[in-house]
CSV table of C-alpha atoms and ligand atoms in Angstrom, one decimal:
chain,number,residue,atom,x,y,z
Y,30,MET,CA,-1.5,-25.9,-4.9
Y,31,SER,CA,-0.1,-23.9,-2.0
Y,32,LYS,CA,-1.1,-22.9,1.5
Y,33,VAL,CA,-0.9,-19.1,1.4
Y,34,THR,CA,-1.0,-16.6,4.3
Y,35,LEU,CA,-1.8,-13.0,3.5
Y,36,GLU,CA,-1.1,-9.9,5.4
Y,37,SER,CA,-2.0,-6.3,4.7
Y,38,LEU,CA,-0.5,-3.1,6.2
Y,39,GLY,CA,-1.8,0.5,6.0
Y,40,CYS,CA,-5.1,1.6,4.6
Y,41,LYS,CA,-8.5,-0.1,4.1
Y,42,LEU,CA,-7.8,-0.1,0.4
Y,43,ASN,CA,-4.9,-2.5,1.0
Y,44,GLN,CA,-7.2,-4.7,3.1
Y,45,ALA,CA,-9.8,-4.7,0.4
Y,46,GLU,CA,-7.2,-5.8,-2.2
Y,47,ILE,CA,-5.9,-8.6,0.1
Y,48,GLU,CA,-9.5,-9.9,0.6
Y,49,ALA,CA,-10.0,-9.9,-3.2
Y,50,LEU,CA,-6.7,-11.7,-3.7
Y,51,ALA,CA,-7.7,-14.3,-1.1
Y,52,ASP,CA,-10.9,-14.9,-3.1
Y,53,ARG,CA,-8.9,-15.3,-6.3
Y,54,LEU,CA,-6.4,-17.7,-4.7
Y,55,VAL,CA,-9.2,-19.9,-3.3
Y,56,GLY,CA,-10.8,-19.9,-6.7
Y,57,ARG,CA,-7.5,-21.2,-8.2
Y,58,GLY,CA,-7.4,-24.0,-5.7
Y,59,HIS,CA,-5.0,-22.6,-3.1
Y,60,GLU,CA,-5.7,-22.7,0.6
Y,61,VAL,CA,-5.6,-19.4,2.6
Y,62,VAL,CA,-4.2,-20.1,6.1
Y,63,GLY,CA,-3.9,-18.0,9.2
Y,64,SER,CA,-0.1,-18.0,9.9
Y,65,ALA,CA,3.3,-18.1,8.3
Y,66,ALA,CA,4.2,-21.2,10.3
Y,67,GLU,CA,1.6,-23.4,8.5
Y,68,ALA,CA,2.0,-21.7,5.1
Y,69,ASP,CA,4.1,-22.4,2.0
Y,70,VAL,CA,3.8,-18.8,0.8
Y,71,TYR,CA,3.5,-15.4,2.6
Y,72,VAL,CA,2.2,-12.4,0.7
Y,73,LEU,CA,2.4,-8.9,2.3
Y,74,ASN,CA,0.5,-5.9,0.9
Y,75,THR,CA,3.0,-3.2,1.9
Y,76,CYS,CA,2.4,0.4,2.7
Y,77,THR,CA,4.8,3.3,2.2
Y,78,VAL,CA,2.7,6.3,3.3
Y,79,THR,CA,5.3,7.2,6.0
Y,80,HIS,CA,8.8,6.1,7.0
Y,81,ILE,CA,7.2,4.1,9.8
Y,82,ALA,CA,5.0,2.3,7.3
Y,83,ASP,CA,8.1,1.4,5.3
Y,84,ARG,CA,9.8,0.1,8.5
Y,85,LYS,CA,6.7,-2.0,9.4
Y,86,SER,CA,6.7,-3.5,5.9
Y,87,ARG,CA,10.3,-4.5,6.2
Y,88,GLN,CA,9.8,-5.9,9.7
Y,89,ALA,CA,6.8,-8.0,8.6
Y,90,LEU,CA,8.8,-9.4,5.7
Y,91,ARG,CA,11.8,-10.3,7.9
Y,92,ALA,CA,9.5,-11.7,10.6
Y,93,ALA,CA,7.8,-14.0,8.1
Y,94,ARG,CA,11.1,-15.3,6.8
Y,95,ARG,CA,12.3,-15.9,10.4
Y,96,SER,CA,9.2,-17.7,11.4
Y,97,ASN,CA,9.5,-20.2,8.5
Y,98,PRO,CA,12.7,-20.4,6.5
Y,99,GLN,CA,11.1,-22.6,3.8
Y,100,LEU,CA,8.4,-19.9,3.1
Y,101,ARG,CA,8.2,-18.2,-0.2
Y,102,VAL,CA,8.0,-14.5,0.7
Y,103,ILE,CA,6.2,-12.1,-1.7
Y,104,ALA,CA,6.0,-8.4,-1.3
Y,105,ILE,CA,3.3,-6.5,-3.2
Y,106,GLY,CA,1.6,-3.0,-3.0
Y,107,CYS,CA,2.7,0.6,-2.6
Y,108,TYR,CA,6.2,0.1,-1.1
Y,109,ALA,CA,6.9,-2.6,-3.7
Y,110,ARG,CA,6.0,-0.2,-6.4
Y,111,ARG,CA,7.9,2.8,-5.0
Y,112,ALA,CA,11.1,1.1,-4.0
Y,113,PRO,CA,11.3,-2.5,-5.2
Y,114,ARG,CA,15.1,-2.5,-5.1
Y,115,ASP,CA,15.1,-1.5,-1.3
Y,116,LEU,CA,12.9,-4.6,-0.7
Y,117,ALA,CA,15.1,-6.8,-2.9
Y,118,ARG,CA,18.1,-5.7,-0.8
Y,119,LEU,CA,16.5,-7.0,2.4
Y,120,GLY,CA,17.6,-10.5,1.2
Y,121,VAL,CA,14.4,-12.1,2.5
Y,122,VAL,CA,12.0,-11.5,-0.4
Y,123,ASP,CA,11.5,-14.1,-3.1
Y,124,ALA,CA,9.3,-12.0,-5.4
Y,125,ILE,CA,8.2,-8.4,-5.7
Y,126,VAL,CA,5.0,-7.6,-7.6
Y,127,GLY,CA,3.7,-4.0,-7.6
Y,128,HIS,CA,0.0,-4.6,-8.0
Y,129,PRO,CA,-2.2,-7.1,-6.2
Y,130,GLU,CA,-4.3,-7.6,-9.3
Y,131,ASP,CA,-1.3,-8.4,-11.5
Y,132,ASP,CA,-1.2,-12.0,-12.8
Y,133,ALA,CA,2.5,-11.9,-11.7
Y,134,VAL,CA,1.2,-12.5,-8.2
Y,135,HIS,CA,-0.1,-15.9,-9.2
Y,136,THR,CA,3.1,-16.6,-11.2
Y,137,ALA,CA,5.1,-15.7,-8.1
Y,138,ILE,CA,3.0,-18.0,-5.9
Y,139,GLU,CA,2.9,-20.9,-8.4
Y,140,GLY,CA,6.3,-20.3,-10.1
Y,141,ASP,CA,9.9,-21.1,-9.4
Y,142,GLY,CA,10.5,-18.6,-6.6
Y,143,ARG,CA,13.2,-16.4,-8.2
Y,144,VAL,CA,13.1,-12.7,-7.2
Y,145,ARG,CA,11.2,-10.7,-9.8
Y,146,THR,CA,10.4,-7.0,-9.8
Y,147,THR,CA,7.4,-6.1,-11.9
Y,148,GLY,CA,6.5,-2.8,-10.4
Y,149,ARG,CA,3.2,-4.2,-9.1
Y,150,THR,CA,2.2,-6.0,-5.7
Y,151,SER,CA,-0.5,-8.0,-3.5
Y,152,ASP,CA,-1.6,-8.4,0.1
Y,153,SER,CA,-2.9,-10.5,3.0
Y,154,PRO,CA,-5.9,-11.0,5.3
Y,155,ARG,CA,-4.8,-10.8,8.9
Y,156,GLY,CA,-7.8,-9.2,10.4
Y,157,TRP,CA,-9.7,-11.1,7.7
Y,158,SER,CA,-13.2,-11.0,9.0
Y,159,ARG,CA,-16.3,-12.9,8.1
Y,160,THR,CA,-18.4,-10.1,9.4
Y,161,ARG,CA,-17.1,-7.0,7.7
Y,162,SER,CA,-15.9,-7.1,4.1
Y,163,LEU,CA,-13.9,-4.4,2.3
Y,164,VAL,CA,-14.8,-3.8,-1.3
Y,165,LYS,CA,-12.6,-1.6,-3.5
Y,166,ILE,CA,-14.5,0.7,-5.9
Y,167,GLN,CA,-11.7,2.8,-7.2
Y,168,GLU,CA,-8.0,3.4,-6.8
Y,169,GLY,CA,-5.7,6.3,-7.5
Y,170,CYS,CA,-5.7,10.0,-6.8
Y,171,ALA,CA,-4.7,13.1,-8.7
Y,172,SER,CA,-4.9,15.5,-5.8
Y,173,PHE,CA,-1.2,15.7,-5.1
Y,174,CYS,CA,-1.3,16.9,-1.5
Y,175,SER,CA,2.2,18.1,-0.9
Y,176,PHE,CA,3.1,15.5,1.7
Y,177,CYS,CA,1.6,12.4,0.0
Y,178,VAL,CA,3.3,9.7,-2.1
Y,179,VAL,CA,0.1,7.9,-3.0
Y,180,PRO,CA,-0.5,9.7,-6.4
Y,181,TYR,CA,3.0,8.6,-7.4
Y,182,THR,CA,2.5,4.9,-6.3
Y,183,ARG,CA,-1.1,4.4,-7.3
Y,184,GLY,CA,-1.4,6.8,-10.2
Y,185,PRO,CA,-4.5,8.7,-11.2
Y,186,GLY,CA,-8.0,7.3,-10.8
Y,187,HIS,CA,-9.1,3.9,-12.0
Y,188,ASN,CA,-12.8,3.0,-11.3
Y,189,ARG,CA,-14.5,-0.4,-11.3
Y,190,THR,CA,-17.8,-0.7,-13.1
Y,191,PRO,CA,-21.0,-0.5,-11.0
Y,192,ASP,CA,-22.0,-4.0,-12.2
Y,193,ASP,CA,-18.6,-5.5,-11.0
Y,194,ILE,CA,-19.0,-3.9,-7.6
Y,195,LEU,CA,-22.6,-5.0,-7.2
Y,196,ALA,CA,-21.6,-8.6,-8.2
Y,197,GLU,CA,-18.8,-8.6,-5.6
Y,198,ILE,CA,-21.1,-7.3,-2.9
Y,199,ASN,CA,-23.8,-9.8,-3.7
Y,200,ASP,CA,-21.2,-12.6,-3.6
Y,201,ARG,CA,-19.9,-11.4,-0.2
Y,202,VAL,CA,-23.5,-11.2,1.2
Y,203,ALA,CA,-24.3,-14.7,-0.1
Y,204,ARG,CA,-21.2,-15.9,1.8
Y,205,GLY,CA,-22.5,-14.4,5.1
Y,206,HIS,CA,-20.9,-11.0,5.3
Y,207,LYS,CA,-23.3,-8.6,7.0
Y,208,GLU,CA,-21.3,-5.4,6.5
Y,209,VAL,CA,-19.6,-4.0,3.4
Y,210,VAL,CA,-17.1,-1.1,3.5
Y,211,LEU,CA,-16.6,0.7,0.3
Y,212,THR,CA,-13.0,1.6,-0.1
Y,213,GLY,CA,-10.8,3.5,-2.5
Y,214,THR,CA,-7.9,5.9,-2.5
Y,215,LYS,CA,-10.3,8.8,-2.9
Y,216,LEU,CA,-13.8,7.4,-2.7
Y,217,GLY,CA,-15.5,10.7,-3.6
Y,218,ASP,CA,-13.8,10.7,-7.0
Y,219,TYR,CA,-15.6,7.6,-8.0
Y,220,ARG,CA,-17.0,8.0,-11.5
Y,221,TRP,CA,-18.2,5.5,-14.0
Y,222,ASN,CA,-18.8,6.9,-17.5
Y,223,GLY,CA,-19.6,3.7,-19.3
Y,224,HIS,CA,-23.0,2.5,-20.0
Y,225,GLY,CA,-25.2,4.1,-17.2
Y,226,SER,CA,-22.8,6.9,-15.9
Y,227,ALA,CA,-22.5,7.0,-12.1
Y,228,GLY,CA,-20.9,9.0,-9.4
Y,229,LEU,CA,-20.6,7.9,-5.8
Y,230,PRO,CA,-24.2,8.8,-4.8
Y,231,GLU,CA,-25.6,6.8,-7.7
Y,232,LEU,CA,-23.4,3.9,-6.9
Y,233,VAL,CA,-24.5,3.9,-3.3
Y,234,ARG,CA,-28.1,4.2,-4.3
Y,235,ARG,CA,-27.8,1.2,-6.5
Y,236,ILE,CA,-26.0,-0.9,-3.9
Y,237,LEU,CA,-28.8,-0.2,-1.4
Y,238,ALA,CA,-31.5,-1.0,-4.0
Y,239,GLU,CA,-29.9,-4.0,-5.6
Y,240,THR,CA,-28.2,-5.9,-2.7
Y,241,LYS,CA,-29.4,-7.2,0.6
Y,242,VAL,CA,-26.3,-6.0,2.5
Y,243,GLU,CA,-27.4,-5.2,6.1
Y,244,ARG,CA,-24.8,-2.5,6.7
Y,245,LEU,CA,-23.0,-0.3,4.2
Y,246,ARG,CA,-20.1,1.9,5.3
Y,247,LEU,CA,-18.1,4.5,3.3
Y,248,SER,CA,-14.4,4.4,4.3
Y,249,SER,CA,-13.2,8.0,3.8
Y,250,LEU,CA,-14.5,11.2,2.2
Y,251,GLN,CA,-13.6,14.8,1.8
Y,252,PRO,CA,-15.9,17.7,2.8
Y,253,ALA,CA,-16.8,18.5,-0.8
Y,254,ASP,CA,-18.1,15.0,-1.2
Y,255,LEU,CA,-20.9,15.6,1.3
Y,256,THR,CA,-23.4,17.0,-1.2
Y,257,PRO,CA,-27.2,17.1,-0.4
Y,258,GLU,CA,-27.6,14.3,-2.9
Y,259,LEU,CA,-25.2,12.0,-1.0
Y,260,LEU,CA,-26.4,13.0,2.5
Y,261,ASP,CA,-30.0,12.3,1.4
Y,262,LEU,CA,-29.1,8.6,1.1
Y,263,TRP,CA,-28.8,8.2,4.8
Y,264,HIS,CA,-32.6,8.0,4.9
Y,265,ASP,CA,-31.8,4.3,4.4
Y,266,SER,CA,-30.8,3.1,7.9
Y,267,ARG,CA,-28.5,0.4,6.3
Y,268,LEU,CA,-26.0,3.2,5.5
Y,269,CYS,CA,-23.8,3.5,8.6
Y,270,PRO,CA,-23.9,6.8,10.4
Y,271,HIS,CA,-20.1,7.1,10.4
Y,272,LEU,CA,-17.9,9.4,8.3
Y,273,HIS,CA,-14.2,9.4,8.2
Y,274,LEU,CA,-13.2,12.9,7.1
Y,275,PRO,CA,-9.4,13.4,7.1
Y,276,LEU,CA,-8.7,16.9,8.3
Y,277,GLN,CA,-4.8,16.7,8.5
Y,278,SER,CA,-4.4,20.1,10.0
Y,279,GLY,CA,-6.6,22.6,11.8
Y,280,SER,CA,-4.4,25.5,10.8
Y,281,GLU,CA,-5.4,27.4,7.7
Y,282,VAL,CA,-1.8,28.3,6.8
Y,283,ILE,CA,-0.7,24.7,7.0
Y,284,LEU,CA,-3.7,23.4,5.0
Y,285,ARG,CA,-2.7,25.7,2.2
Y,286,ARG,CA,0.9,24.4,2.3
Y,287,MET,CA,-0.4,20.9,2.3
Y,288,HIS,CA,-2.4,21.7,-0.8
Y,289,ARG,CA,-5.6,20.4,0.8
Y,290,PRO,CA,-8.7,21.3,-1.2
Y,291,TYR,CA,-10.8,22.9,1.6
Y,292,THR,CA,-10.7,25.7,4.1
Y,293,LEU,CA,-11.5,25.2,7.8
Y,294,ALA,CA,-14.8,27.0,7.3
Y,295,GLU,CA,-15.7,24.6,4.5
Y,296,TYR,CA,-14.7,21.6,6.6
Y,297,GLU,CA,-16.7,22.9,9.6
Y,298,GLY,CA,-19.7,23.6,7.3
Y,299,ALA,CA,-19.7,20.1,5.8
Y,300,VAL,CA,-19.6,18.6,9.3
Y,301,ARG,CA,-22.5,20.7,10.5
Y,302,GLN,CA,-24.6,19.7,7.5
Y,303,ALA,CA,-23.8,16.1,7.9
Y,304,ARG,CA,-24.7,16.1,11.6
Y,305,GLN,CA,-28.0,17.8,10.8
Y,306,ALA,CA,-28.8,15.1,8.2
Y,307,ILE,CA,-27.6,12.0,10.0
Y,308,PRO,CA,-28.7,11.1,13.6
Y,309,ASP,CA,-26.1,9.7,15.9
Y,310,LEU,CA,-23.4,10.4,13.3
Y,311,SER,CA,-19.8,9.7,14.4
Y,312,ILE,CA,-17.1,11.6,12.7
Y,313,THR,CA,-13.5,10.4,12.8
Y,314,THR,CA,-10.5,12.1,11.3
Y,315,ASP,CA,-6.7,11.9,10.4
Y,316,MET,CA,-4.3,14.5,11.7
Y,317,LEU,CA,-0.7,14.9,10.4
Y,318,VAL,CA,1.5,16.6,13.0
Y,319,GLY,CA,4.9,18.2,12.4
Y,320,PHE,CA,4.3,19.3,8.8
Y,321,PRO,CA,7.2,21.5,7.6
Y,322,GLY,CA,6.7,25.1,8.9
Y,323,GLU,CA,4.2,24.0,11.6
Y,324,ALA,CA,5.3,26.4,14.3
Y,325,ASP,CA,3.9,26.2,17.9
Y,326,ARG,CA,1.3,28.7,16.9
Y,327,GLU,CA,0.0,26.6,14.0
Y,328,PHE,CA,0.0,23.5,16.1
Y,329,GLU,CA,-2.0,25.2,18.8
Y,330,GLU,CA,-4.5,26.4,16.3
Y,331,SER,CA,-4.8,22.9,14.9
Y,332,TYR,CA,-5.2,21.4,18.4
Y,333,ARG,CA,-8.0,23.9,19.3
Y,334,PHE,CA,-9.8,23.3,16.1
Y,335,CYS,CA,-9.8,19.6,16.6
Y,336,GLU,CA,-11.0,20.1,20.2
Y,337,SER,CA,-13.9,22.1,18.9
Y,338,MET,CA,-15.0,19.4,16.4
Y,339,GLY,CA,-16.0,16.7,18.9
Y,340,PHE,CA,-14.4,13.9,16.8
Y,341,ALA,CA,-15.3,10.3,17.7
Y,342,GLY,CA,-11.7,9.4,16.9
Y,343,ILE,CA,-8.5,10.9,15.7
Y,344,HIS,CA,-5.8,8.9,13.9
Y,345,VAL,CA,-2.6,10.8,14.4
Y,346,PHE,CA,0.4,10.5,12.0
Y,347,GLN,CA,3.8,12.2,12.4
Y,348,TYR,CA,4.9,13.8,9.2
Y,349,SER,CA,7.8,12.1,7.6
Y,350,LYS,CA,9.6,13.1,4.3
Y,351,ARG,CA,8.5,11.1,1.3
Y,352,PRO,CA,11.0,11.3,-1.5
Y,353,GLY,CA,9.8,13.2,-4.5
Y,354,THR,CA,7.0,15.0,-2.8
Y,355,PRO,CA,7.0,18.9,-2.6
Y,356,ALA,CA,6.9,18.9,1.2
Y,357,ALA,CA,10.2,16.9,1.4
Y,358,THR,CA,12.1,20.0,0.2
Y,359,MET,CA,10.1,22.6,2.1
Y,360,PRO,CA,12.1,24.8,4.5
Y,361,VAL,CA,11.7,24.5,8.3
Y,362,GLN,CA,11.4,20.7,8.7
Y,363,ILE,CA,10.2,20.0,12.3
Y,364,ASP,CA,12.6,18.0,14.5
Y,365,ASP,CA,11.9,14.5,15.8
Y,366,LYS,CA,11.3,15.5,19.4
Y,367,THR,CA,8.8,18.2,18.6
Y,368,ARG,CA,6.9,15.9,16.2
Y,369,LYS,CA,6.7,13.2,19.0
Y,370,GLN,CA,5.5,15.6,21.6
Y,371,ARG,CA,2.8,17.0,19.3
Y,372,SER,CA,1.8,13.5,18.3
Y,373,ALA,CA,1.4,12.5,22.0
Y,374,ARG,CA,-0.7,15.6,22.7
Y,375,MET,CA,-2.9,15.1,19.7
Y,376,MET,CA,-3.4,11.4,20.6
Y,377,ALA,CA,-4.4,12.3,24.2
Y,378,LEU,CA,-6.9,14.8,22.8
Y,379,GLY,CA,-8.2,12.0,20.4
Y,380,LYS,CA,-8.8,9.7,23.4
Y,381,ARG,CA,-10.6,12.3,25.4
Y,382,SER,CA,-12.7,13.3,22.4
Y,383,ALA,CA,-13.6,9.7,21.6
Y,384,GLY,CA,-14.5,9.1,25.3
Y,385,ARG,CA,-16.8,12.1,25.3
Y,386,PHE,CA,-18.6,11.0,22.2
Y,387,ARG,CA,-19.0,7.4,23.4
Y,388,SER,CA,-20.4,8.5,26.7
Y,389,GLU,CA,-23.4,10.1,24.9
Y,390,PHE,CA,-24.6,6.6,24.2
Y,391,LEU,CA,-24.7,5.3,27.8
Y,392,GLY,CA,-28.1,3.8,28.5
Y,393,ARG,CA,-29.0,3.4,24.8
Y,394,THR,CA,-29.9,0.1,23.2
Y,395,MET,CA,-28.1,-0.4,19.9
Y,396,PRO,CA,-27.6,-3.2,17.4
Y,397,VAL,CA,-24.0,-4.5,17.3
Y,398,LEU,CA,-22.3,-6.6,14.7
Y,399,TRP,CA,-20.3,-9.0,16.8
Y,400,GLU,CA,-16.9,-10.0,15.7
Y,401,ASP,CA,-14.5,-11.7,18.2
Y,402,LEU,CA,-14.3,-13.4,21.6
Y,403,GLY,CA,-11.3,-12.0,23.5
Y,404,GLY,CA,-9.1,-13.8,26.0
Y,405,ASP,CA,-11.0,-12.0,28.8
Y,406,GLY,CA,-14.2,-13.8,27.9
Y,407,LEU,CA,-15.8,-10.7,26.4
Y,408,TRP,CA,-17.3,-10.5,22.9
Y,409,SER,CA,-16.5,-7.4,21.0
Y,410,GLY,CA,-18.2,-5.8,18.0
Y,411,HIS,CA,-19.2,-2.5,16.5
Y,412,THR,CA,-22.3,-0.4,16.4
Y,413,ALA,CA,-23.4,1.2,13.1
Y,414,ASN,CA,-21.6,4.4,14.1
Y,415,TYR,CA,-18.5,2.5,14.7
Y,416,LEU,CA,-18.4,2.4,18.5
Y,417,ARG,CA,-16.6,-0.7,19.9
Y,418,VAL,CA,-18.8,-2.5,22.4
Y,419,TYR,CA,-18.0,-5.4,24.7
Y,420,ALA,CA,-20.4,-7.8,26.3
Y,421,LYS,CA,-20.5,-11.2,28.0
Y,422,SER,CA,-22.4,-14.1,26.4
Y,423,ASP,CA,-22.3,-17.9,26.6
Y,424,LYS,CA,-23.4,-18.0,22.9
Y,425,ARG,CA,-21.2,-17.8,19.9
Y,426,LEU,CA,-21.9,-14.2,18.6
Y,427,ALA,CA,-19.4,-13.9,15.7
Y,428,GLY,CA,-21.1,-12.6,12.6
Y,429,LYS,CA,-24.4,-11.9,14.4
Y,430,MET,CA,-26.2,-8.6,14.5
Y,431,LEU,CA,-27.7,-8.5,18.0
Y,432,ALA,CA,-28.7,-5.6,20.3
Y,433,VAL,CA,-27.0,-4.6,23.5
Y,434,ARG,CA,-28.0,-2.2,26.2
Y,435,VAL,CA,-25.0,0.1,26.9
Y,436,THR,CA,-24.3,0.1,30.6
Y,437,GLY,CA,-20.7,1.2,31.0
Y,438,GLU,CA,-17.4,2.3,29.5
Y,439,TYR,CA,-14.0,0.7,28.8
Y,440,ALA,CA,-10.8,2.4,27.9
Y,441,ASP,CA,-11.5,2.0,24.2
Y,442,GLY,CA,-15.2,1.3,24.0
Y,443,LEU,CA,-18.5,0.7,25.7
Y,444,GLY,CA,-19.7,-2.2,27.8
Y,445,GLY,CA,-23.2,-3.6,27.6
Y,446,GLU,CA,-25.7,-6.3,28.3
Y,447,MET,CA,-27.2,-8.5,25.6
Y,448,VAL,CA,-30.8,-7.7,25.0
Y,449,VAL,CA,-33.4,-10.2,24.0
Y,450,GLY,CA,-35.6,-8.9,21.2
Y,451,GLY,CA,-35.4,-5.6,19.3
Y,452,TYR,CA,-33.7,-2.3,20.0
Y,453,ASP,CA,-35.0,1.2,20.6
Y,454,GLY,CA,-32.7,3.0,18.2
O,23,SF4,S1,-6.2,13.2,-1.3
O,23,SF4,FE1,-4.2,13.9,-0.8
O,23,SF4,S2,-3.6,12.6,1.0
O,23,SF4,FE2,-5.4,11.6,0.0
O,23,SF4,S3,-4.4,10.1,-1.4
O,23,SF4,FE3,-4.8,12.0,-2.6
O,23,SF4,S4,-2.9,13.1,-2.5
O,23,SF4,FE4,-2.8,11.6,-0.8
């Protein structure tokens, strides 16, 4: 039996896969440990969504090998599926498995250590948290946005059965997890057509009815997913008032070239309806800057649209060519310097926008699910609408849901004082 350390790069889906892999490894008698230095095996769930993600994956694999030359290094996930030979050429990887759920992951961990390439991969729980647990409900996407490599690496949709998902959530809750985040490549596409057909609203309704999870969060949705049927479910306060709605561009022309399935008016309308239906809702987004053909005018439109939306957070990505995608061969590729400048401006806007949103909660008392104690002696955790909060306490708060009165602001969150007793919402 081995000591295995797991790491995951990229999206929440990768993290969910690494958590599930950790569970399976423990079930087979392995020990999951926190660092490569104390491990026999290192497994990285790679990401290939941008060239920067590729680089980070390669760096993590090399760093693991450097930190412990005896380590068996295994690469799994999207990069391992897209370009296994590139990873093999690094000379530091002992096995490459495309899919985390493939039995070949176990063979690689328990086997003879020769390099194999199966077109499938696995991952790791750095950031593995006993408070928040990520549960995969589907994977794959058939949308083929023109910049995105994911439909090629993960293929079309594959859905887990509602019973499977409910069993996993009940298991996580029994082990002390207070919050579950439903993850998938395209969560809104979730469909189960077996016995008892279900879409995402029906699945969420069943989770709320049939589990005791204290907080349920949805990882990422598209405007068209926000139907009255789905929004109605937020009457249950266990469903977190936080939506991640990737916008990618605030220019109509660029959205079309990206093959995104909504107009700006549709996006704006969905946000308006969601804000009406869900009190204290925070909306975060992804923005892709420097897409081919994004002239100054389109970038300015995009910037102004984002400014008007009052986002609680903006994750900014610089466009990079992904081989085999339509955008890679589009004319007018944007140069490096311009992409970096736009990224810096958009990130600065994201910080201001997040700060403005957070400041609306000054003076409020809110429940926080506490996570970590930092080196500065401050505990940190998140509110249901995903605001980071810091507070001092002599007690061990990890994994506890306790109220805080918000009294100030930090660069990336709010500061507060612990409250004895309930909260005023
Ligand atoms: S919706 Fe678009 S960006 Fe998202 S995974 Fe599918 S193709 Fe990629």
